[in-house]
CSV table of C-alpha atoms in Angstrom, one decimal:
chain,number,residue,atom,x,y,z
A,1,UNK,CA,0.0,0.0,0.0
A,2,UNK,CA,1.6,3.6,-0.8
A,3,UNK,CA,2.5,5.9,1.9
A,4,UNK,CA,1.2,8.9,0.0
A,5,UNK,CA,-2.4,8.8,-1.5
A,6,UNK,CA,-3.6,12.9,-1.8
A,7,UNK,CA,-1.2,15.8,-2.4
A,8,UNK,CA,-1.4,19.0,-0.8
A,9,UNK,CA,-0.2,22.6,-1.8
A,10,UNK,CA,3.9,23.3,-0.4
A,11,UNK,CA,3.6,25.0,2.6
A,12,UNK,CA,0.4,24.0,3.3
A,13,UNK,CA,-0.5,24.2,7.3
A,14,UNK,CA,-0.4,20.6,8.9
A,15,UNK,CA,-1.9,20.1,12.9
A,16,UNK,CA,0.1,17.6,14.3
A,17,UNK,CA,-2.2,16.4,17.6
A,18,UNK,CA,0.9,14.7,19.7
A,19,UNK,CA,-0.8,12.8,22.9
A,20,UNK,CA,-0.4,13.9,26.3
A,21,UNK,CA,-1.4,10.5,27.4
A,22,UNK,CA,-4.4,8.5,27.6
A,23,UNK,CA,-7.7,9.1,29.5
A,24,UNK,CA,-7.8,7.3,33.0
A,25,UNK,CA,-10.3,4.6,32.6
A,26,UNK,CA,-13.1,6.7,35.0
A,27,UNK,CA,-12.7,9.4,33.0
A,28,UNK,CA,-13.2,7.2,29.8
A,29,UNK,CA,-16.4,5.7,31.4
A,30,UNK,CA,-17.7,9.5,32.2
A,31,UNK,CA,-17.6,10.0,28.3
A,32,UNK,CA,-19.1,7.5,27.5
A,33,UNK,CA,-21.9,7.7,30.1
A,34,UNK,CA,-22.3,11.6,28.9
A,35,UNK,CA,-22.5,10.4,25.6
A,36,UNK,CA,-21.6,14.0,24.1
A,37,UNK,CA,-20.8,13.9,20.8
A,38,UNK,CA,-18.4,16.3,18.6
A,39,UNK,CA,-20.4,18.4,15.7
A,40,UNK,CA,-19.7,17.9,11.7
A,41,UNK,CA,-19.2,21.2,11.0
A,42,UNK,CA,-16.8,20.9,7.7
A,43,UNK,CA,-17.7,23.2,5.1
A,44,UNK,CA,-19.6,25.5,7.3
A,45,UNK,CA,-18.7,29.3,8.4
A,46,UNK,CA,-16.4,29.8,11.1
A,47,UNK,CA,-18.9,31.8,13.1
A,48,UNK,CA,-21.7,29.3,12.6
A,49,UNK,CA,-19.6,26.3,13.8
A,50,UNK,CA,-18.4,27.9,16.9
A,51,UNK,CA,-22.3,29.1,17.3
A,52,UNK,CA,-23.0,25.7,17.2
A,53,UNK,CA,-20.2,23.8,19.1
A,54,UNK,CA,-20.6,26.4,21.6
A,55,UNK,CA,-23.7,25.3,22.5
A,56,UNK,CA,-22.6,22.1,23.6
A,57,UNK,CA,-20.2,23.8,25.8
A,58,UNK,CA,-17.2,23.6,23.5
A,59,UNK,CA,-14.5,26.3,22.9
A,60,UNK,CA,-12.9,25.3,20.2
A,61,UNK,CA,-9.0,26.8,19.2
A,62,UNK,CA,-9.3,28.5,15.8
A,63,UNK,CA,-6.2,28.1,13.5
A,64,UNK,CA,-6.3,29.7,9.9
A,65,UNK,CA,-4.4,28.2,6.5
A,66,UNK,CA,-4.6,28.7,3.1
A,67,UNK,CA,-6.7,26.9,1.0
A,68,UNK,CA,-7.7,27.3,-3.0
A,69,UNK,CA,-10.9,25.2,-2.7
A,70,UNK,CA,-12.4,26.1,0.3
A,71,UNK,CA,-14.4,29.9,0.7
A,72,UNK,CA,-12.3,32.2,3.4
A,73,UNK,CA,-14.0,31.8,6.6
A,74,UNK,CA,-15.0,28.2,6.4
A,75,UNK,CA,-14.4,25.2,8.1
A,76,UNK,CA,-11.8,22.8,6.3
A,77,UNK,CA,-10.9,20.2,9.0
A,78,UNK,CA,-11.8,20.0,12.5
A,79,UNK,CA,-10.6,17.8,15.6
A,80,UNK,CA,-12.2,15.5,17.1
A,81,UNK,CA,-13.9,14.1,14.3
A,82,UNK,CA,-17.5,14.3,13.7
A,83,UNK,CA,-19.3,11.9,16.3
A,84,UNK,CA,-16.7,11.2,18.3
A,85,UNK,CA,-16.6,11.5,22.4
A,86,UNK,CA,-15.4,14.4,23.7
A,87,UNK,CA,-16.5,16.8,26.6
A,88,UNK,CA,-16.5,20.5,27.4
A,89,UNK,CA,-13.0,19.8,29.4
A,90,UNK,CA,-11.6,18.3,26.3
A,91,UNK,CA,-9.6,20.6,23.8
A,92,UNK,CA,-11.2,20.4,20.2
A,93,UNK,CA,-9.9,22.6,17.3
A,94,UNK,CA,-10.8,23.9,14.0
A,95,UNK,CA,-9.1,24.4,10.7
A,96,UNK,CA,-10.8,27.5,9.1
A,97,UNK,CA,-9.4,28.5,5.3
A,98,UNK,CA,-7.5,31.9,4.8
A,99,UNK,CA,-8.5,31.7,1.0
A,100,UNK,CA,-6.3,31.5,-2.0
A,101,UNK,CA,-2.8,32.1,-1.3
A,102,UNK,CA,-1.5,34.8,-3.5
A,103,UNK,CA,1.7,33.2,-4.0
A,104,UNK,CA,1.4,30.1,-6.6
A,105,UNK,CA,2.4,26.8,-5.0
A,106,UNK,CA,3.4,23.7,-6.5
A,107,UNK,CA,1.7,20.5,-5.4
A,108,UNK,CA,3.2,17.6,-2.9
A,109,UNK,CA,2.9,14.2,-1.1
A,110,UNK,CA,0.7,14.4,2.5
A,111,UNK,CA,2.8,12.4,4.1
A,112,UNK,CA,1.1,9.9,7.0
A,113,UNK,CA,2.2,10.9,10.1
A,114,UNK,CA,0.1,9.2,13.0
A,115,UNK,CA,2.3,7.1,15.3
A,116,UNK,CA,5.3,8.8,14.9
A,117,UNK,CA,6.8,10.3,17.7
A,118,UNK,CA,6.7,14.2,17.5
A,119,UNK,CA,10.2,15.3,16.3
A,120,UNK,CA,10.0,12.3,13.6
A,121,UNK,CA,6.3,14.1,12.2
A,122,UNK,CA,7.6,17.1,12.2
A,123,UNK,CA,10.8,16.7,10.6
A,124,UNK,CA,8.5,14.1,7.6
A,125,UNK,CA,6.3,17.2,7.2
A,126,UNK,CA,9.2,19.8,6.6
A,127,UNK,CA,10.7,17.5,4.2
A,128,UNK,CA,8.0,17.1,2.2
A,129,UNK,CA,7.6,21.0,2.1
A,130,UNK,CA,4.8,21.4,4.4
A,131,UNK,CA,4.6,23.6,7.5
A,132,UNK,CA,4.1,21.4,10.9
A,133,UNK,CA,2.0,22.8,14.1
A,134,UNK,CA,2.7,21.0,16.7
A,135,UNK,CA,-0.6,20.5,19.5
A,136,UNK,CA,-1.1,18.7,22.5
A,137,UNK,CA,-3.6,16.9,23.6
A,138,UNK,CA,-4.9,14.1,25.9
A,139,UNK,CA,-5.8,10.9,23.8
A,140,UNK,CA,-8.0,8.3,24.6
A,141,UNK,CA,-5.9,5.3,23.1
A,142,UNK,CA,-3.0,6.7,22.2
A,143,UNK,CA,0.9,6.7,24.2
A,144,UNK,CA,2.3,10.1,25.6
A,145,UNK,CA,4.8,11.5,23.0
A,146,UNK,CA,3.0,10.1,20.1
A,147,UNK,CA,1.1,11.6,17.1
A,148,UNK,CA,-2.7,10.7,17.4
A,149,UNK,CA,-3.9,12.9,14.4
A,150,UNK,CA,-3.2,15.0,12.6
A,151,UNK,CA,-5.0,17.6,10.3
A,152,UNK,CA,-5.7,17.8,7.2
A,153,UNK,CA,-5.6,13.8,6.8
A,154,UNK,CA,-6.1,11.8,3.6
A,155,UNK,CA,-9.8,11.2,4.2
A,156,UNK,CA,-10.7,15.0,5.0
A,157,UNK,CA,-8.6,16.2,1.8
A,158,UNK,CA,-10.9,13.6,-0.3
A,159,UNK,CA,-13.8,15.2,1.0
A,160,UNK,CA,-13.0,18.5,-0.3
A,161,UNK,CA,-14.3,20.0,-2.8
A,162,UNK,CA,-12.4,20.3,-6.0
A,163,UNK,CA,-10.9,22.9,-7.8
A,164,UNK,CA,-11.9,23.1,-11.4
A,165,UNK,CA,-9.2,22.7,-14.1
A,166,UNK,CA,-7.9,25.9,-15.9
A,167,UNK,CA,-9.0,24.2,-19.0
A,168,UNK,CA,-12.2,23.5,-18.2
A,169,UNK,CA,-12.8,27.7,-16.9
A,170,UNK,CA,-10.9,28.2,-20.5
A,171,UNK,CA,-13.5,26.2,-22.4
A,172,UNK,CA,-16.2,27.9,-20.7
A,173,UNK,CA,-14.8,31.2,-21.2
A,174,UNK,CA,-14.9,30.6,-25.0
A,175,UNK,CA,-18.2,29.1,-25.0
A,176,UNK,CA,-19.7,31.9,-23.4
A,177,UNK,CA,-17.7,34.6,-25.2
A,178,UNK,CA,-19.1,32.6,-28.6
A,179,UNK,CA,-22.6,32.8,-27.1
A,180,UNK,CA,-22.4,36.5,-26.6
A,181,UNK,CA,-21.5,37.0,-30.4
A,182,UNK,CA,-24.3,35.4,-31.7
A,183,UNK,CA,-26.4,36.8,-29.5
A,184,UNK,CA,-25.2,40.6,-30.3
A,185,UNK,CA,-25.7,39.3,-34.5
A,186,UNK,CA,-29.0,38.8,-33.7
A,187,UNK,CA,-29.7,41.8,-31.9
A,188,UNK,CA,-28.2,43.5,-34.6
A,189,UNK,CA,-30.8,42.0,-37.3
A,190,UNK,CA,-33.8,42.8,-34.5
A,191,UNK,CA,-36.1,45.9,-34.2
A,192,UNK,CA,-36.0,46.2,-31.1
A,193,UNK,CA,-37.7,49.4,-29.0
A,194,UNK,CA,-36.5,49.9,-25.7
A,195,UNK,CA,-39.4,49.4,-23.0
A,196,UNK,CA,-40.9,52.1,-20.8
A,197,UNK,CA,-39.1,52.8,-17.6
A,198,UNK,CA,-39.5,50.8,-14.8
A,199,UNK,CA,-39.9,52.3,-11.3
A,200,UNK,CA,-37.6,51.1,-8.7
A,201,UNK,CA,-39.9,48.8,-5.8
A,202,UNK,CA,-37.8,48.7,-2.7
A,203,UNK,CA,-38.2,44.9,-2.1
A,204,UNK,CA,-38.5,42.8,0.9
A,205,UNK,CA,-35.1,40.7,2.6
A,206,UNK,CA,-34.2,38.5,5.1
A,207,UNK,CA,-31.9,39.8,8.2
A,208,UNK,CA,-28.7,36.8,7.9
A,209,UNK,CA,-28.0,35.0,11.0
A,210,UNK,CA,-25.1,36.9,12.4
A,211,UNK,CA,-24.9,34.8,15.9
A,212,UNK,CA,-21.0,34.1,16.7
A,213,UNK,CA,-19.6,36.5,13.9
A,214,UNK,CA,-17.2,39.9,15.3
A,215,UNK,CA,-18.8,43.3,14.3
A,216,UNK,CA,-16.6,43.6,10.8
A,217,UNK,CA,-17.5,40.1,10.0
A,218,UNK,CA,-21.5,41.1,10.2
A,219,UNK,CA,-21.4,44.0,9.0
A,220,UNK,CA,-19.6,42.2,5.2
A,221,UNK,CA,-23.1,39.7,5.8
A,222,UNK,CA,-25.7,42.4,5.9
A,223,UNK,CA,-23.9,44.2,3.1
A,224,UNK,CA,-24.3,41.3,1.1
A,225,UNK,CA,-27.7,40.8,2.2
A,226,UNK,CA,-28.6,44.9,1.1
A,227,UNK,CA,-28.8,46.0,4.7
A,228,UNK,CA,-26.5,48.3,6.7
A,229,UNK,CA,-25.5,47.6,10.1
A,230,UNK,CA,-27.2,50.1,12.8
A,231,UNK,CA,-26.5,50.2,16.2
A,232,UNK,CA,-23.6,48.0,18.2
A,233,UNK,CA,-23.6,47.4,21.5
A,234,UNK,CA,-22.4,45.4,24.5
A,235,UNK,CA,-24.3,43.6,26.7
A,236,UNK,CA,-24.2,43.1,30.5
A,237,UNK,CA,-22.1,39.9,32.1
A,238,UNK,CA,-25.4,38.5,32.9
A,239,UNK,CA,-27.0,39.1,29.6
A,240,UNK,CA,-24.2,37.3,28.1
A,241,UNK,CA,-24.9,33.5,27.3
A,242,UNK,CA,-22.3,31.4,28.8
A,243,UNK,CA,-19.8,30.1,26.5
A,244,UNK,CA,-20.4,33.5,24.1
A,245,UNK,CA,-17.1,34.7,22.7
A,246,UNK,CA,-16.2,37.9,23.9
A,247,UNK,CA,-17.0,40.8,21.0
A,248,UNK,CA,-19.2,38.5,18.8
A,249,UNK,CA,-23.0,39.0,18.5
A,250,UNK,CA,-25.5,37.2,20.6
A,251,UNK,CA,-28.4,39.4,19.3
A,252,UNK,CA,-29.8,41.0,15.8
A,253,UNK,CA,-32.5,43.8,15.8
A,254,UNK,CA,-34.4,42.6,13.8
A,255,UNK,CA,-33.5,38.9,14.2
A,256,UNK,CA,-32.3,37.2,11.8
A,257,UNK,CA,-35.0,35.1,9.5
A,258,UNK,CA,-37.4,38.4,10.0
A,259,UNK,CA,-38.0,40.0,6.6
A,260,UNK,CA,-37.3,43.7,6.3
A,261,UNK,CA,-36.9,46.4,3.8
A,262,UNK,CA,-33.8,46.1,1.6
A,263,UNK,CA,-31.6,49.1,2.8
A,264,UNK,CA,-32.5,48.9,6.2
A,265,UNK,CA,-30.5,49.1,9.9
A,266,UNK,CA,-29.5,46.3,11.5
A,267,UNK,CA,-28.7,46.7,15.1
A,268,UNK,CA,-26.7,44.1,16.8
A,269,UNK,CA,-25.4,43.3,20.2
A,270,UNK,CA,-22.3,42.3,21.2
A,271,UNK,CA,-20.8,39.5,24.1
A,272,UNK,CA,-19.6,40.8,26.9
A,273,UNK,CA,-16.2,39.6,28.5
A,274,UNK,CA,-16.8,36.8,31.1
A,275,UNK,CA,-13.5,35.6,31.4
A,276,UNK,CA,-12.8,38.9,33.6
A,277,UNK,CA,-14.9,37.7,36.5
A,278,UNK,CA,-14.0,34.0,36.0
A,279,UNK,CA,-13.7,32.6,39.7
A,280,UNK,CA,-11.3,29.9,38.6
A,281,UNK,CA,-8.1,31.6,37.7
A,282,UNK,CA,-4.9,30.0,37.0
A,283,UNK,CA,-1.7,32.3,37.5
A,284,UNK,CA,0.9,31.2,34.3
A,285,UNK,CA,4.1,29.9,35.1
A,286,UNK,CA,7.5,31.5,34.1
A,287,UNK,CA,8.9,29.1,31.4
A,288,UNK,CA,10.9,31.4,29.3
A,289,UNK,CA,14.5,30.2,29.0
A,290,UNK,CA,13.8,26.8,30.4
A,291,UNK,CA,14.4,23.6,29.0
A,292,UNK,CA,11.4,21.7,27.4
A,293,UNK,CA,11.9,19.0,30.2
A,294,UNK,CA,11.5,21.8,32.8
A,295,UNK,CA,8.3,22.9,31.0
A,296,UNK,CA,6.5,20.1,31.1
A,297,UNK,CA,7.7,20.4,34.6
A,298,UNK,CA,6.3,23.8,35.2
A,299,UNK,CA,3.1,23.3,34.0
A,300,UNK,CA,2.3,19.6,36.0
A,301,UNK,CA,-0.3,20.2,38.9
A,302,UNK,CA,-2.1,23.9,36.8
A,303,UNK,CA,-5.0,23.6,35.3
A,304,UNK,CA,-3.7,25.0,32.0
A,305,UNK,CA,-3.7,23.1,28.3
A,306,UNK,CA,0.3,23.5,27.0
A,307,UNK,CA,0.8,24.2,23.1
A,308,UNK,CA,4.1,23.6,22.3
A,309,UNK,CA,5.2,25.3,18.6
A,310,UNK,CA,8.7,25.3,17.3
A,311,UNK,CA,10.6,27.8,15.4
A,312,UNK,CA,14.3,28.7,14.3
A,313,UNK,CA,16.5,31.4,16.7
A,314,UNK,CA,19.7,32.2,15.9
A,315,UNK,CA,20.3,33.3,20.0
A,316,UNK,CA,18.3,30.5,21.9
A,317,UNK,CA,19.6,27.3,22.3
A,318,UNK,CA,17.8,24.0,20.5
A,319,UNK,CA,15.5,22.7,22.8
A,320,UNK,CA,15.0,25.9,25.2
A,321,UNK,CA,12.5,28.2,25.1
A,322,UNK,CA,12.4,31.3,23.3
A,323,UNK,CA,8.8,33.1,24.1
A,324,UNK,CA,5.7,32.5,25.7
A,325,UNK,CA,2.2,34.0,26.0
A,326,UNK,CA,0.5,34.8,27.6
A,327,UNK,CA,3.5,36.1,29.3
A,328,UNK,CA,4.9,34.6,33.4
A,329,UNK,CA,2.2,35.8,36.4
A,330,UNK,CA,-0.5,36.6,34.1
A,331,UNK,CA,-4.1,35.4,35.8
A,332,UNK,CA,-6.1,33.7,33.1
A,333,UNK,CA,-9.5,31.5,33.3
A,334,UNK,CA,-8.7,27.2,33.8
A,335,UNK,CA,-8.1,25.5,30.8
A,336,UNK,CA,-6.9,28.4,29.1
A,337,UNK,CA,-4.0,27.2,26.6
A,338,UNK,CA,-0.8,28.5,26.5
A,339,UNK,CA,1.5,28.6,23.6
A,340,UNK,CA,5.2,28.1,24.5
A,341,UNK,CA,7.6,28.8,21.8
A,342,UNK,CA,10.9,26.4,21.9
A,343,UNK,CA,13.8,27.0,19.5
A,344,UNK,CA,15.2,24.0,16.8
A,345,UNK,CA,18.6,26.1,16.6
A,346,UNK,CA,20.0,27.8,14.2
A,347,UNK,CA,19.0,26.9,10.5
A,348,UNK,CA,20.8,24.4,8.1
A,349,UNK,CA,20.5,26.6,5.7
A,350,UNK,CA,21.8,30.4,4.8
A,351,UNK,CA,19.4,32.2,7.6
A,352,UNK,CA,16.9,34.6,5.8
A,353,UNK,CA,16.1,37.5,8.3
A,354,UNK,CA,12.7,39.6,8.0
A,355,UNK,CA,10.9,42.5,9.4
A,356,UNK,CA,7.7,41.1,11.6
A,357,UNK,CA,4.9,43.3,10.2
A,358,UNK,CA,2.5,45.8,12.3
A,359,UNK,CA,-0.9,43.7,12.4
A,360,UNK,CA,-2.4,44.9,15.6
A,361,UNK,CA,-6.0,46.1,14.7
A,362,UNK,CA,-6.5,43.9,11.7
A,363,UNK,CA,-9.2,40.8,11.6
A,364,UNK,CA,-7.4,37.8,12.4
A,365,UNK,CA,-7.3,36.1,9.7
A,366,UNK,CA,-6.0,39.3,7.3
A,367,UNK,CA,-3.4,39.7,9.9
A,368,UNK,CA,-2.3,35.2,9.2
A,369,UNK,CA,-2.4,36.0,5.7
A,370,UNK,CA,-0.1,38.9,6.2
A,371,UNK,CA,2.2,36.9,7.9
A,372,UNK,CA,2.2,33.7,6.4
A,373,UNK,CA,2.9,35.5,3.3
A,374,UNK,CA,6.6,36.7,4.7
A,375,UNK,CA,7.0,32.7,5.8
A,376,UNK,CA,6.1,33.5,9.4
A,377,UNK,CA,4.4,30.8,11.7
A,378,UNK,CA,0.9,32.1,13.1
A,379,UNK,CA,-0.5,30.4,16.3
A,380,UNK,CA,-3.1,32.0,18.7
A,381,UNK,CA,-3.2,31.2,22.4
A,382,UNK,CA,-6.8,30.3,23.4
A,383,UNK,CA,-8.1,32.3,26.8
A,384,UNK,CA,-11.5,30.9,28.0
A,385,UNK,CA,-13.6,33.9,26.0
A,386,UNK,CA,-11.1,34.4,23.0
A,387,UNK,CA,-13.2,36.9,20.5
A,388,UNK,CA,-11.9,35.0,16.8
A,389,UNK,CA,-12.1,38.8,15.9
A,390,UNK,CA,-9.9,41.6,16.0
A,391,UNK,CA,-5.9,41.5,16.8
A,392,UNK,CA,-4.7,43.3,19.8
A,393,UNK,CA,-1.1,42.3,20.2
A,394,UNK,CA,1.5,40.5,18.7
A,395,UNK,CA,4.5,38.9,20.0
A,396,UNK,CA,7.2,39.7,18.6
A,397,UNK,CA,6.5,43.2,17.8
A,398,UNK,CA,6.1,44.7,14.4
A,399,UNK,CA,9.8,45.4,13.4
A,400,UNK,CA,11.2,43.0,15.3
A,401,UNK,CA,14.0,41.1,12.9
A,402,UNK,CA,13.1,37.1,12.3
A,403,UNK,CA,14.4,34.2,10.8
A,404,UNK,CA,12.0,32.8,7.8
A,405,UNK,CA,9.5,30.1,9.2
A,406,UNK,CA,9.7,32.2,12.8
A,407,UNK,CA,6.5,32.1,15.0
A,408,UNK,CA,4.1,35.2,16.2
A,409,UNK,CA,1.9,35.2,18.4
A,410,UNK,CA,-1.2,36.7,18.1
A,411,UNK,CA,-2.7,38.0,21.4
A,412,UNK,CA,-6.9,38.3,20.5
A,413,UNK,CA,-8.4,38.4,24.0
A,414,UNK,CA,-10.4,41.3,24.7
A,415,UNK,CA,-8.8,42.3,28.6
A,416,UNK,CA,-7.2,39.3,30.6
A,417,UNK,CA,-3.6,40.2,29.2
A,418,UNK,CA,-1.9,42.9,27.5
């Protein structure tokens, strides 16, 4: 049987899920007498996927690649898979496409990377051209130190849609462009009087469900819609649903189904910030400079989920870490994840050094594409309340000199760290 069934573009994002270890068997037993099962939501919008998953108490991490098939915004691979256990204490993630890269890209081998140990998937990946993340999680079968997914797989990359051939667009093109010739010939050879002028009737349209998108986000959906977006506002703590993300709407004026007059306001109301009176807070651990054993270290005993990436530095040591966020003695909500950044050494190649652009006020997925477009690394820690909206830091900062294939961190949380 070959190793490589689907190709992929160079570059292309891969999650690599590495296991923490297994579930205890009570815990195992408590999933399966809860009986909760994940959500298929491939294909669909990101706001309309976490709307959904949210209201089974899951807050899923959000990570953004490119993707020629697959409409920006929309779900391209998710984890757990569709109908599989899992539990609001149980990390889940989605893959949500950038759009079209800008930059053309040649086509290679997904390699198979489940089973493999971590540094083995990882270094597979990178020789085939792709771009490994590297995520932690606990697994219900699989041994600590082990890859027990990864995303996109074989089977999800089947089950996307295709991209149709330049010839066939180029047939098309010509058909149509023959169409429209004889049609303008016949014209021609017609008396034809123009009819009387028709007055404009303002007509009727339904208000789009907006429920889990940021303000910019709804505000593109009632444009395409014909409406306008009216009045924004926040609501109170206790008006806020639990599980709402922080700066996405909870509530249209009208509400969305209702028909209204094209051209019309929309009012909409905004999540408020819960994660700033959590009672459960978990103070983060100083890791910076620390060995990866000594992380793991660090971090036993917190309730905290640890997201481990790894990048290229010419000054930190392989094996040490280079960054972390959020940053030592910070107070975030339990379960919150926290990306630690640890350093592979110096490159094997020539090192190519960049300027980290400013992206600080962008959406988050312009500011990925911004970045991924130098050949920067893009991961986003994942605060209980994280708004998938608006970015309002970045570590390093914009200016900072990187290597090529360097990670930032995008800070999108609207007020439990700076």
């Amino acid at each position: 049987m070959p190793e490589y069934t689907h190709t992929i573009p160079s570059g292309s994002r891969i999650i690599v899920v590495v296991s923490t270890g297994p579930l205890d068997v009570d815990r195992r037993a408590q999933l399966e007498d809860d009986n909760l099962r994940m959500l298929d939501v491939m294909g669909k919008s990101q706001g309309v996927a976490l709307e959904e998953l949210a209201e089974l108490g899951l807050k899923p991490r959000v990570i953004y690649d490119y993707n020629d098939a697959i409409t920006k915004g929309a779900v391209m691979d998710q984890h757990p898979a569709p109908d599989s256990l899992t539990s609001p204490d149980l990390e889940s993630l989605l893959l949500v496409s950038s759009g079209p890269s800008i930059n053309e890209r040649v086509q290679v081998n997904l390699p198979d990377v489940v089973g493999l140990k971590e540094e083995s998937a990882a270094a597979k990946l990178r020789d085939a051209g792709l771009s490994p993340q590297i995520v932690h999680y606990k697994s219900s079968s699989v041994e600590k130190g082990l890859v027990s997914a990864q995303i996109p797989d074989t089977a999800s990359l089947v089950a996307q849609p295709e991209v149709k051939s330049k010839v066939t667009w180029v047939v098309i093109g010509v058909i149509i462009a023959a169409l429209l010739a004889l049609g303008y010939v016949v014209y021609e050879r017609m008396d034809v009087t123009p009819p009387p002028p028709v007055e404009h009737v303002v007509s009727q349209v339904v208000v789009p469900n907006l429920i889990g998108l940021n303000e910019g986000e709804a505000e593109v959906e009632l444009q395409k819609a014909g409406l306008v977006l009216g009045q924004v506002s926040t609501a109170l703590a206790e008006d806020t649903p639990e599980g709402a993300y922080p700066g996405t709407v909870i509530q249209t004026i009208p509400a969305n189904g209702e028909e209204i007059l094209e051209g019309s306001p929309v009012s909409i109301v905004l999540a408020a910030d819960l994660s700033a009176i959590a009672d459960d807070v978990v103070v983060v651990p100083d890791v910076e400079g620390l060995a990866e054993t000594e992380v793991e270290e660090a971090f036993e005993g917190l309730d905290l989920d640890l997201s481990i990436v790894r990048a290229p530095d010419l000054e930190v040591s392989e094996d040490y870490v280079i960054v972390q966020s959020p940053i030592a003695d910070t107070e975030v909500p339990a379960g919150s994840i926290i990306v630690v950044v640890i350093s592979t050494g110096e490159p094997v190649d020539d090192p190519v050094i960049i300027d980290v652009e400013d992206v600080v006020g962008k959406p988050v997925s312009e500011a990925t594409e911004a970045l991924q477009d130098l050949g920067l690394v893009v991961t986003i820690p994942l605060v209980q309340g994280t708004a998938a909206g608006t970015v309002t830091g970045q570590i390093p900062q914009a200016g900072t000199e990187v290597l090529v294939g360097s990670v930032v961190i995008l800070q999108v949380q609207t007020g439990t760290y700076e």
